[in-house]
PDB file of C-alpha atoms in Angstrom:
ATOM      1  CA  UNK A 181      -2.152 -35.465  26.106  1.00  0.00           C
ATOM      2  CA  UNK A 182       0.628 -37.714  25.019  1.00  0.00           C
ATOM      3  CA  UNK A 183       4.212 -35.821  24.767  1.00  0.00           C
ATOM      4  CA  UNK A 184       5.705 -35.888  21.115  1.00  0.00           C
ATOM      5  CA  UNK A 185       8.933 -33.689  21.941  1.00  0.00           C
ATOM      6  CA  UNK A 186      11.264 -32.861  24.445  1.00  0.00           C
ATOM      7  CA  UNK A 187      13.583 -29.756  25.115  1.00  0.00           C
ATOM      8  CA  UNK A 188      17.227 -30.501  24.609  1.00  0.00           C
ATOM      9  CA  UNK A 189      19.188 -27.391  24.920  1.00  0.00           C
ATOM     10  CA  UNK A 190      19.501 -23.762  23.306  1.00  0.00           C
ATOM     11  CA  UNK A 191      21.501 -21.523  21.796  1.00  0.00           C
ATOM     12  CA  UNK A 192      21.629 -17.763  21.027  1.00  0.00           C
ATOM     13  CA  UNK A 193      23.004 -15.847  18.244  1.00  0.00           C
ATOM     14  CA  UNK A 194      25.470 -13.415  19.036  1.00  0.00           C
ATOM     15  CA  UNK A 195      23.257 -10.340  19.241  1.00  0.00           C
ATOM     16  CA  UNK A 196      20.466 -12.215  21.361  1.00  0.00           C
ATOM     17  CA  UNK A 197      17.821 -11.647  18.501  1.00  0.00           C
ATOM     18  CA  UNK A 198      17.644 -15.507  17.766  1.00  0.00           C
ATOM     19  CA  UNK A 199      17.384 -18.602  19.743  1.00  0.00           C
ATOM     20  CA  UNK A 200      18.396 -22.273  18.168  1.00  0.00           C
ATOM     21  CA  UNK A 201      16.300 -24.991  19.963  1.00  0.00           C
ATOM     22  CA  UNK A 202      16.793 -28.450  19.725  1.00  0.00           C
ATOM     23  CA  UNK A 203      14.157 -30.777  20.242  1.00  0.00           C
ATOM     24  CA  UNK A 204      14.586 -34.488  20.932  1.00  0.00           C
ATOM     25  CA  UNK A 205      12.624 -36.998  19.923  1.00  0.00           C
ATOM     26  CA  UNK A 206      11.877 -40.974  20.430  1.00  0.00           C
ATOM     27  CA  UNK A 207      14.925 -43.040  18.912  1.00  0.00           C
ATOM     28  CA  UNK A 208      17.030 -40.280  19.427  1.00  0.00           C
ATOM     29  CA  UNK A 209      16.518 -38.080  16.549  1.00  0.00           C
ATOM     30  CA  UNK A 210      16.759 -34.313  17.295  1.00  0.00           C
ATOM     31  CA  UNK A 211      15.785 -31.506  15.363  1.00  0.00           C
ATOM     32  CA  UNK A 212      16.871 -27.603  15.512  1.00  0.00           C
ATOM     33  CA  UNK A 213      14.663 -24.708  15.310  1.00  0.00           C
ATOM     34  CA  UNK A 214      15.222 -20.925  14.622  1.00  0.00           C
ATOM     35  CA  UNK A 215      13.005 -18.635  16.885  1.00  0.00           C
ATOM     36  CA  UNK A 216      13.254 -14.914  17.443  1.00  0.00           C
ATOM     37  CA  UNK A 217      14.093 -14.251  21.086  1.00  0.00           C
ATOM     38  CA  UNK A 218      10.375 -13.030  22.719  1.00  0.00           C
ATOM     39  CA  UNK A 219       8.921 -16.083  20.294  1.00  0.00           C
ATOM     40  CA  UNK A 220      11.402 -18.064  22.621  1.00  0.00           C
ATOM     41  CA  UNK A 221      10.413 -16.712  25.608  1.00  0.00           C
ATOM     42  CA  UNK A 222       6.502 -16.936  24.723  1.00  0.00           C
ATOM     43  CA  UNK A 223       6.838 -20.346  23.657  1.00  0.00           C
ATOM     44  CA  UNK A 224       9.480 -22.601  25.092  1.00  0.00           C
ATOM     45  CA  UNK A 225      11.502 -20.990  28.332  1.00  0.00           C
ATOM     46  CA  UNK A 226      10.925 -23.444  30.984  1.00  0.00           C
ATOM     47  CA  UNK A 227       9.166 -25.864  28.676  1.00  0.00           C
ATOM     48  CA  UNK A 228      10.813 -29.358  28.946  1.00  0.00           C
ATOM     49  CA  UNK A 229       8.046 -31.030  26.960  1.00  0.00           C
ATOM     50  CA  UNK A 230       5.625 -30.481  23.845  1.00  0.00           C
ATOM     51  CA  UNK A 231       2.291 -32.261  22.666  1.00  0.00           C
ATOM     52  CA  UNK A 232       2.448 -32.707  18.771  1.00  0.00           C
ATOM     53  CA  UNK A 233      -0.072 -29.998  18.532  1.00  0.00           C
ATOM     54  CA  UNK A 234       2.384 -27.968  20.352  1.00  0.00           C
ATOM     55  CA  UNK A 235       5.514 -28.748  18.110  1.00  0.00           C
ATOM     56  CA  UNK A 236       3.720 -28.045  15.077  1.00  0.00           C
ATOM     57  CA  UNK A 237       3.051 -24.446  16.699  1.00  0.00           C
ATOM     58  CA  UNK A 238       7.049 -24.025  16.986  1.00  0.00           C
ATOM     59  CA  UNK A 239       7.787 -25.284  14.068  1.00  0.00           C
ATOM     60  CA  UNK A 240       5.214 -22.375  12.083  1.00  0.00           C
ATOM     61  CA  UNK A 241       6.776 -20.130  14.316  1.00  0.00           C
ATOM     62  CA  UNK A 242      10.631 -21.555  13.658  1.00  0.00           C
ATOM     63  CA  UNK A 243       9.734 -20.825   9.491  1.00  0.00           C
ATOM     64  CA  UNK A 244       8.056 -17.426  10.226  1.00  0.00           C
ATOM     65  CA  UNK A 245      11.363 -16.355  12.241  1.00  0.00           C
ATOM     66  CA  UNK A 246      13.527 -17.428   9.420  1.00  0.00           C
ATOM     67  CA  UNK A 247      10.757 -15.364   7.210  1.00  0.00           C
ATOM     68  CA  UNK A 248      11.147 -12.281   9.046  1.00  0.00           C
ATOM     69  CA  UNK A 249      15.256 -12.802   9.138  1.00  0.00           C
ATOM     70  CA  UNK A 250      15.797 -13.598   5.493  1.00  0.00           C
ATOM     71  CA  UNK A 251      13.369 -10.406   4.702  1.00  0.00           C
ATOM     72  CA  UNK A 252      15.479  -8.337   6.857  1.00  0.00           C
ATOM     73  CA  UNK A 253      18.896  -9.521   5.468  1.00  0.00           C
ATOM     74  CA  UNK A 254      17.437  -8.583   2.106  1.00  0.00           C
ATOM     75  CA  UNK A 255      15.513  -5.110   2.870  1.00  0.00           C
ATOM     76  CA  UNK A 256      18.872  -3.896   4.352  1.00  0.00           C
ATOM     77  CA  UNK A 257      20.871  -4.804   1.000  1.00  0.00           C
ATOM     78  CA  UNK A 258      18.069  -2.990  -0.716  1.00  0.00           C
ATOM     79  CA  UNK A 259      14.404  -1.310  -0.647  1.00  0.00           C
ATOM     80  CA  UNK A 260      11.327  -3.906  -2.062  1.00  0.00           C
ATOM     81  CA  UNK A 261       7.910  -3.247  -2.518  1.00  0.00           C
ATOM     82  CA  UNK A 262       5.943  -5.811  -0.323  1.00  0.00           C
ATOM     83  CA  UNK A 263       5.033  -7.572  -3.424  1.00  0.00           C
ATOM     84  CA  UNK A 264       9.163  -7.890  -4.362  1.00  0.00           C
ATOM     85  CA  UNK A 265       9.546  -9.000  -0.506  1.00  0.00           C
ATOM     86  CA  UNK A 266       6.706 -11.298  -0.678  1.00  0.00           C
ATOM     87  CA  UNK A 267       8.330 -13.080  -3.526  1.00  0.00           C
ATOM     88  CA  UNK A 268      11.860 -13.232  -2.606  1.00  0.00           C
ATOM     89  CA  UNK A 269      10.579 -15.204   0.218  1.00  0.00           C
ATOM     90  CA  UNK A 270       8.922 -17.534  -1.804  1.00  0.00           C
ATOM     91  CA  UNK A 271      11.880 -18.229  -4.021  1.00  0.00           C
ATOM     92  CA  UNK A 272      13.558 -19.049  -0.942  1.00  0.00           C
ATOM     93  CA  UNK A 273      10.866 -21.874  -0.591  1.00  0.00           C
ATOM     94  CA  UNK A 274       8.908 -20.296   2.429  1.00  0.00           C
ATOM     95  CA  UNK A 275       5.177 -21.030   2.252  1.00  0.00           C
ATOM     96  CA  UNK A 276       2.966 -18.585   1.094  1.00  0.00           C
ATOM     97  CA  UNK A 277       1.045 -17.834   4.715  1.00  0.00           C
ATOM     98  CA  UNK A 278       4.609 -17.061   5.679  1.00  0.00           C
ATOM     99  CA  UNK A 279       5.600 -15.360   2.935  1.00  0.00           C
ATOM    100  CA  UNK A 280       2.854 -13.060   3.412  1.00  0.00           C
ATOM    101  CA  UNK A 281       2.546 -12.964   7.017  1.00  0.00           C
ATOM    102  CA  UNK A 282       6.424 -11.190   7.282  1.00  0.00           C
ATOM    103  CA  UNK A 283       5.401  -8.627   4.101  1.00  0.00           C
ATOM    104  CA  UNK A 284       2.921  -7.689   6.291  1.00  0.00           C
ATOM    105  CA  UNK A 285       5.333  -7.349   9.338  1.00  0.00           C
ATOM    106  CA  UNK A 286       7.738  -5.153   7.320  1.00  0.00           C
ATOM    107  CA  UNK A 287       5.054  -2.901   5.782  1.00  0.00           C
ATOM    108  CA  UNK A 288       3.192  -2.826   9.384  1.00  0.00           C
ATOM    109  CA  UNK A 289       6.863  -2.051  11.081  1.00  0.00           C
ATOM    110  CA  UNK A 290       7.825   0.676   8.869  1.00  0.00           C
ATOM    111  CA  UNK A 291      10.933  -1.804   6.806  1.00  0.00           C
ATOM    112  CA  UNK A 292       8.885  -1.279   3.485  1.00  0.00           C
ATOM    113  CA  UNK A 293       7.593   2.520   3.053  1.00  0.00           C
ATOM    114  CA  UNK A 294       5.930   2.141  -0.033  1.00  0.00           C
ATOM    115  CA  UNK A 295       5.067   5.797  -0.297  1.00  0.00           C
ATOM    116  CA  UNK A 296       8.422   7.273  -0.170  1.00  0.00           C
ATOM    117  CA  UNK A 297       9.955   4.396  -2.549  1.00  0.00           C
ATOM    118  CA  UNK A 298       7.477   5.257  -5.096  1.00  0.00           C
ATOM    119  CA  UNK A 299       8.288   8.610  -5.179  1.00  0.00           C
ATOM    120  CA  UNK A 300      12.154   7.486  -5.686  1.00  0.00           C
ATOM    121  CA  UNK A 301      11.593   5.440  -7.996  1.00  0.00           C
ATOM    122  CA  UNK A 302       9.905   8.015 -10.571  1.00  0.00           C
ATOM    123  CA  UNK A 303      12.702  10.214  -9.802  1.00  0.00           C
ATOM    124  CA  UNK A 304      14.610   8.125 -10.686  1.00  0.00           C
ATOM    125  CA  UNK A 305      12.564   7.304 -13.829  1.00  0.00           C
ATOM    126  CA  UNK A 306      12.138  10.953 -15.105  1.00  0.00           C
ATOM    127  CA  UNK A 307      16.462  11.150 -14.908  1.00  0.00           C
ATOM    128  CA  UNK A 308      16.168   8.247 -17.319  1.00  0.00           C
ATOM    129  CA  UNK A 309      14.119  10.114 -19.557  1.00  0.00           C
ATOM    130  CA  UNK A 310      11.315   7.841 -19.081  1.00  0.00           C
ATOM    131  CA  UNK A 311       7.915   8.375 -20.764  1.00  0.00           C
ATOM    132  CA  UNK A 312       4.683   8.274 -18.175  1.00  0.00           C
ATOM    133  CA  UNK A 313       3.690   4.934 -20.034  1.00  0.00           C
ATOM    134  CA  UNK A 314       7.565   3.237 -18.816  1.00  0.00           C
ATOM    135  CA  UNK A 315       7.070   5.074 -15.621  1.00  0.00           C
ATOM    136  CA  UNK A 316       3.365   3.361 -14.804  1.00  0.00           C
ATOM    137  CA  UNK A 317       4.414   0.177 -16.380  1.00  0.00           C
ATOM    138  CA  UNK A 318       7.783  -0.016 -13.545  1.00  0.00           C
ATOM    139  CA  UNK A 319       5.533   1.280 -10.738  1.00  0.00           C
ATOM    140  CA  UNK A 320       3.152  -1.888 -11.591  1.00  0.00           C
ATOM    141  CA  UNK A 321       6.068  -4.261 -12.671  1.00  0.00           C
ATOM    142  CA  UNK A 322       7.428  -3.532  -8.657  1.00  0.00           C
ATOM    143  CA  UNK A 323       4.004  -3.921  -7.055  1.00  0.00           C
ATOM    144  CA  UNK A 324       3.359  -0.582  -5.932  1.00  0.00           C
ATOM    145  CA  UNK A 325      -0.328  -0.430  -4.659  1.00  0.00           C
ATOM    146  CA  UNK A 326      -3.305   0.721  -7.859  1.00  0.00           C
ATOM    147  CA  UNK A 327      -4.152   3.465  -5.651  1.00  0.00           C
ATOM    148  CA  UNK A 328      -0.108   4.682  -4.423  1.00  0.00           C
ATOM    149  CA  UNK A 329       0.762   4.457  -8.232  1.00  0.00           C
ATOM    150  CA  UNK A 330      -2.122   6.501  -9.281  1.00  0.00           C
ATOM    151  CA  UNK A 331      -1.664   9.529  -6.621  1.00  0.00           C
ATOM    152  CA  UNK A 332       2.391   9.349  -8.020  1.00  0.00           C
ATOM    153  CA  UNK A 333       1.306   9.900 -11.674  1.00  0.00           C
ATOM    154  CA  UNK A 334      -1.029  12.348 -10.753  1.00  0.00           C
ATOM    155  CA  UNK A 335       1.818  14.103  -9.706  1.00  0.00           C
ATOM    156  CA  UNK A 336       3.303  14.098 -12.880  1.00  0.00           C
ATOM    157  CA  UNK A 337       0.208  15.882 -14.926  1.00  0.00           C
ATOM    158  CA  UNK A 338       2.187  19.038 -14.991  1.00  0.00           C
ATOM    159  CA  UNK A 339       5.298  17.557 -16.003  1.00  0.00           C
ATOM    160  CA  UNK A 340       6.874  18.370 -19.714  1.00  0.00           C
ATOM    161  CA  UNK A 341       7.572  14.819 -21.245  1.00  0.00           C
ATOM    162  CA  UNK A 342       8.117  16.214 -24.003  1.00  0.00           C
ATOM    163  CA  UNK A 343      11.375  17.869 -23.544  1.00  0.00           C
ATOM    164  CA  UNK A 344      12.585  14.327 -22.370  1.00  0.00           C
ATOM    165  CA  UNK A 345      10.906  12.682 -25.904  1.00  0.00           C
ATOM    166  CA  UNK A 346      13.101  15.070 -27.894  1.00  0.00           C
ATOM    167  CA  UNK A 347      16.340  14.693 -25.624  1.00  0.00           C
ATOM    168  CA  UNK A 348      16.039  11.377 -26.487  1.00  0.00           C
ATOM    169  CA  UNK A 349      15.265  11.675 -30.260  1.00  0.00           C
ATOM    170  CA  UNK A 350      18.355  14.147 -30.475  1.00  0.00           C
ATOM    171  CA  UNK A 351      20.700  11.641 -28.277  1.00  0.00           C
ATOM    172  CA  UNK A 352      19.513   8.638 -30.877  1.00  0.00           C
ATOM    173  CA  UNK A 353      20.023  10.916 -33.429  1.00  0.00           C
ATOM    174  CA  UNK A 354      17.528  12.208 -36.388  1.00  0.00           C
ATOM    175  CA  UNK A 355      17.073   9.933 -39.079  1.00  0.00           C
ATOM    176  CA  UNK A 356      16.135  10.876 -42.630  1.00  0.00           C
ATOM    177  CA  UNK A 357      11.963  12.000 -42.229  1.00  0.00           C
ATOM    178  CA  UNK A 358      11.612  10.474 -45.811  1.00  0.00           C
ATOM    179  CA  UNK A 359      12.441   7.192 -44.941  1.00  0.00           C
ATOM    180  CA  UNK A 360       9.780   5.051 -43.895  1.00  0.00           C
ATOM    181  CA  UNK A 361      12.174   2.345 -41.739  1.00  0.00           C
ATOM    182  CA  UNK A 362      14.059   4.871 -40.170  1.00  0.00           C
ATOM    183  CA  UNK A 363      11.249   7.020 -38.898  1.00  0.00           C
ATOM    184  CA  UNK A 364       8.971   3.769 -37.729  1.00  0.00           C
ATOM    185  CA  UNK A 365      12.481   2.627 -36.062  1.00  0.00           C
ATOM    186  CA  UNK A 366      12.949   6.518 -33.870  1.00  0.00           C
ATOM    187  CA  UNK A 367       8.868   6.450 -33.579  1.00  0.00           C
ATOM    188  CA  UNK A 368       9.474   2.562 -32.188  1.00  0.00           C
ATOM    189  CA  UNK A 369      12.602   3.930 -30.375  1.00  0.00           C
ATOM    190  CA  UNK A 370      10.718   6.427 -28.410  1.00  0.00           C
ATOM    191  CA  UNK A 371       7.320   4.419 -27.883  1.00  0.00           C
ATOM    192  CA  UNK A 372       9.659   1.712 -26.166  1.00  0.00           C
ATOM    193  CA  UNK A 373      10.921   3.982 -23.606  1.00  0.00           C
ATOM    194  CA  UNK A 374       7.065   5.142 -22.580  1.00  0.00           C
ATOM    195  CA  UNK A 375       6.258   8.266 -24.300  1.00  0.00           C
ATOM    196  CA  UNK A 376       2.578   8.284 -26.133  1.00  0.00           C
ATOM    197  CA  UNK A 377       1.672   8.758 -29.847  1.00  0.00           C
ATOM    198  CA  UNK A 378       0.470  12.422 -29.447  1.00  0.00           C
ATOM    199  CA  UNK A 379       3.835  13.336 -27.820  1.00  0.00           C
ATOM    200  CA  UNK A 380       6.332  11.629 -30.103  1.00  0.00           C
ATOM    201  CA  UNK A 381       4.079  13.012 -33.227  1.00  0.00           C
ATOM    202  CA  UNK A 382       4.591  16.459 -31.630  1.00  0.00           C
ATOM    203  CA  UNK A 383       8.553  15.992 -31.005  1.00  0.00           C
ATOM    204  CA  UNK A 384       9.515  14.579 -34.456  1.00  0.00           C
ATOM    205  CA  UNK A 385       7.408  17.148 -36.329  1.00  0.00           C
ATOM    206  CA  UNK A 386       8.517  19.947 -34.370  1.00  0.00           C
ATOM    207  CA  UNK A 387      12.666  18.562 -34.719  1.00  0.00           C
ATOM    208  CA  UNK A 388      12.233  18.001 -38.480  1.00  0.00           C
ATOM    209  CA  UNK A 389      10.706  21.038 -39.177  1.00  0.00           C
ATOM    210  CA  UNK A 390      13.672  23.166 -37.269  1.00  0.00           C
ATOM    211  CA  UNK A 391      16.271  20.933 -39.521  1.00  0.00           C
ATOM    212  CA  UNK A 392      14.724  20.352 -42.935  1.00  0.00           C
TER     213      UNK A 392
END
């Protein structure tokens, strides 16, 4: 088979997880590639020549390293679902095989625990004072997994929304029950942040009833 690149020289970042290769090619034109260390090893130490089948190999492998590197720089600033990963990477212009391919790796290696970041995340929800409709809508809005979002709200079946609802209605503060605008605007007020009809009927009826 007919050689289409040749090995130039390497580099290594300084903590050895990376290795820069630069490939040479007829005319003179050189290009660099990003590998992870064992990729490296695999695939080029003590290579001095590539088919064109070959260099297309590295260079998959050169986009899936810089994948799995830009996922890491970002999963260490903060926690993604592997949805939120998956499309970071693609707003970083990474194809979508790739894309996916390094979600995968970081839910596989234990970088994404989708579990435990649900369970945060209606924590932190519920100190919001979020209704269970906000709270299901955010789970999906992240990408948490049908099934992992359903076992989390589960959780919640015992939970009193309704002291939240009227925390809320008392914190906006209670309009005037005989106006039509200002009730539809607390009823709108407290439907926005996730709480159902039945609940916010029950809170406002309860809280005019104790004032007027």
């Amino acid at each position: 088979m007919s050689i289409y690149a040749k090995f130039c020289k390497v580099g290594f970042s300084t903590d050895g997880s990376c290795a820069y290769v630069t490939l040479s090619f007829d005319g003179g034109v050189e290009e660099s590639l990003c590998l992870l260390s064992d990729r490296y090893a695999e695939l080029v130490r003590g290579r001095t020549e590539f088919t064109r089948e070959e260099y297309d190999a590295l260079l998959f492998e050169s986009e899936y390293s810089r994948a799995l590197l830009a996922g890491m720089r970002s999963l260490s600033c903060s926690p993604s679902t592997r949805k939120e990963i998956y499309q970071k990477l693609r707003k970083k212009h990474f194809s979508d095989e790739v894309s996916s391919l390094a979600a995968d790796y970081f839910c596989d290696n234990g970088y994404i625990k989708e579990k435990e970041q649900l369970l945060c995340e209606i924590k932190c929800c519920i100190k919001k004072k979020y209704g269970p409709l906000k709270i299901k809508s955010r789970l999906i809005s992240k990408g948490f997994p049908t099934r992992l979002i359903e076992k989390g709200m589960q959780k919640l079946d015992g939970y009193d929304f309704t002291a939240n609802c009227r925390s809320l209605a008392l914190k906006k503060g209670l309009c005037d029950p005989f106006d039509p605008k200002e009730r539809s605007a607390m009823y709108t007020y407290l439907s926005r942040n996730g709480y159902t009809s039945e609940c916010i009927k029950s809170v406002l009826s309860v809280l005019y009833a104790d004032v007027y």
